[in-house]
Amino acid sequence: METSNFKCHFCDECDGFGCIGEMPGMGGPHQSRNFIHNCDAWKNIAEGSFKNNQAVLRLAPMTGAVENAGYADEKSFYFDMISRCAHEGIKVTIGDGTPDTKLLYGIEAVRASGIKASVFVKPYPDEKILERFEWAHDIAELGGIDIDSYSIITMRNLVHLEKKNSDNLLKIKDVLSKKGIPFAIKGIFLEEDIELVQKVKPDVVYVSNHGGRVDTREGSTAEFLASHYKTLLSNAGELWVDGGIRKLSDFNKAASYGASSVLVGRPFITALCSGKPFTEILR
């Protein structure tokens, strides 16, 4: 792909400073405040005591490649990204957005690559959520609700996102369970989210602040993980985390706080558009 229109600046270090305030783009709100916190915090927290040598790297769910990354077209992005992940043995997650083709292209690309993926959808009304999981039933190894996307105000108003309570999530969990699909809650970053996890007890709890791209409290996923991982793990089957993970040492710290999957977003986009191997993005 031509990189002349690509919105990443290919900084020597992807730490949030090179794209401050660029939305649409690779930055985040509040002058990329939480994007910067996410990256910085992994350098400062100490190693945890959890022994986990089986943690895996996953592609984080991302959409909006045209408007945010400057990719030529949305369908090409999903097919290029997911086929590369499949070729290099990287686990895949996909997400949804507006229009619905963003999710449908992801599903199609996963299907074409002959793999399975974790599928995350936004907190629409329940009927719309279940419809999307029906679209993805044959490729979904896990299904999750992206609760932090409720904080994207423009999308909330455009597609009628809802603030989900435990009863809503338990209903979705039950439907997926009957289909043999594990259930995840993504976007755990607030004290109230911990209470939600304690009530729902999902198969996977996913700590995330949407890569620092939503309007939420100031802070990092690293510090939230370090503070709450024991409580989260006692109420879920697995613990996942994303946000600012750039180095192998960051990955290892996440694993030392109980993360069984460590998810990365922006560096995969940069590697895709610069031709670098995905397996070398964490050094």
mmCIF file of N, CA and C in Angstrom, residues 25 34 75 100 105 138 144 164 187 190 224 229:
data_model
loop_
_atom_site.group_PDB
_atom_site.id
_atom_site.type_symbol
_atom_site.label_atom_id
_atom_site.label_comp_id
_atom_site.label_asym_id
_atom_site.label_seq_id
_atom_site.Cartn_x
_atom_site.Cartn_y
_atom_site.Cartn_z
ATOM 1 N N GLY A 25 -7.638 9.925 13.068
ATOM 2 C CA GLY A 25 -6.196 9.763 13.025
ATOM 3 C C GLY A 25 -5.783 8.745 14.069
ATOM 4 N N ASN A 34 -4.692 9.688 27.568
ATOM 5 C CA ASN A 34 -4.612 8.303 28.032
ATOM 6 C C ASN A 34 -3.801 7.408 27.121
ATOM 7 N N LYS A 75 -12.222 -2.681 3.181
ATOM 8 C CA LYS A 75 -12.173 -4.113 2.918
ATOM 9 C C LYS A 75 -10.743 -4.589 2.734
ATOM 10 N N ASP A 100 -22.292 -1.217 8.909
ATOM 11 C CA ASP A 100 -22.158 -2.628 9.282
ATOM 12 C C ASP A 100 -21.102 -3.368 8.466
ATOM 13 N N TYR A 105 -16.888 -7.157 6.722
ATOM 14 C CA TYR A 105 -15.592 -7.351 6.068
ATOM 15 C C TYR A 105 -14.649 -8.155 6.965
ATOM 16 N N ASP A 138 -20.011 -18.782 12.755
ATOM 17 C CA ASP A 138 -19.141 -19.841 12.248
ATOM 18 C C ASP A 138 -17.660 -19.541 12.413
ATOM 19 N N GLY A 144 -17.802 -11.007 22.556
ATOM 20 C CA GLY A 144 -17.730 -10.056 23.650
ATOM 21 C C GLY A 144 -18.444 -8.757 23.361
ATOM 22 N N LYS A 164 -24.814 -0.874 29.380
ATOM 23 C CA LYS A 164 -25.293 -2.198 29.754
ATOM 24 C C LYS A 164 -25.154 -2.453 31.257
ATOM 25 N N GLY A 187 -13.378 -3.526 27.924
ATOM 26 C CA GLY A 187 -13.463 -2.125 28.318
ATOM 27 C C GLY A 187 -13.541 -1.928 29.814
ATOM 28 N N LEU A 190 -13.102 1.085 35.010
ATOM 29 C CA LEU A 190 -13.668 1.895 36.085
ATOM 30 C C LEU A 190 -14.028 1.006 37.267
ATOM 31 N N PHE A 224 -4.347 0.068 36.144
ATOM 32 C CA PHE A 224 -5.623 -0.553 36.511
ATOM 33 C C PHE A 224 -5.447 -2.063 36.652
ATOM 34 N N TYR A 229 -6.030 -6.922 39.314
ATOM 35 C CA TYR A 229 -6.004 -8.201 38.614
ATOM 36 C C TYR A 229 -6.467 -9.368 39.481
#
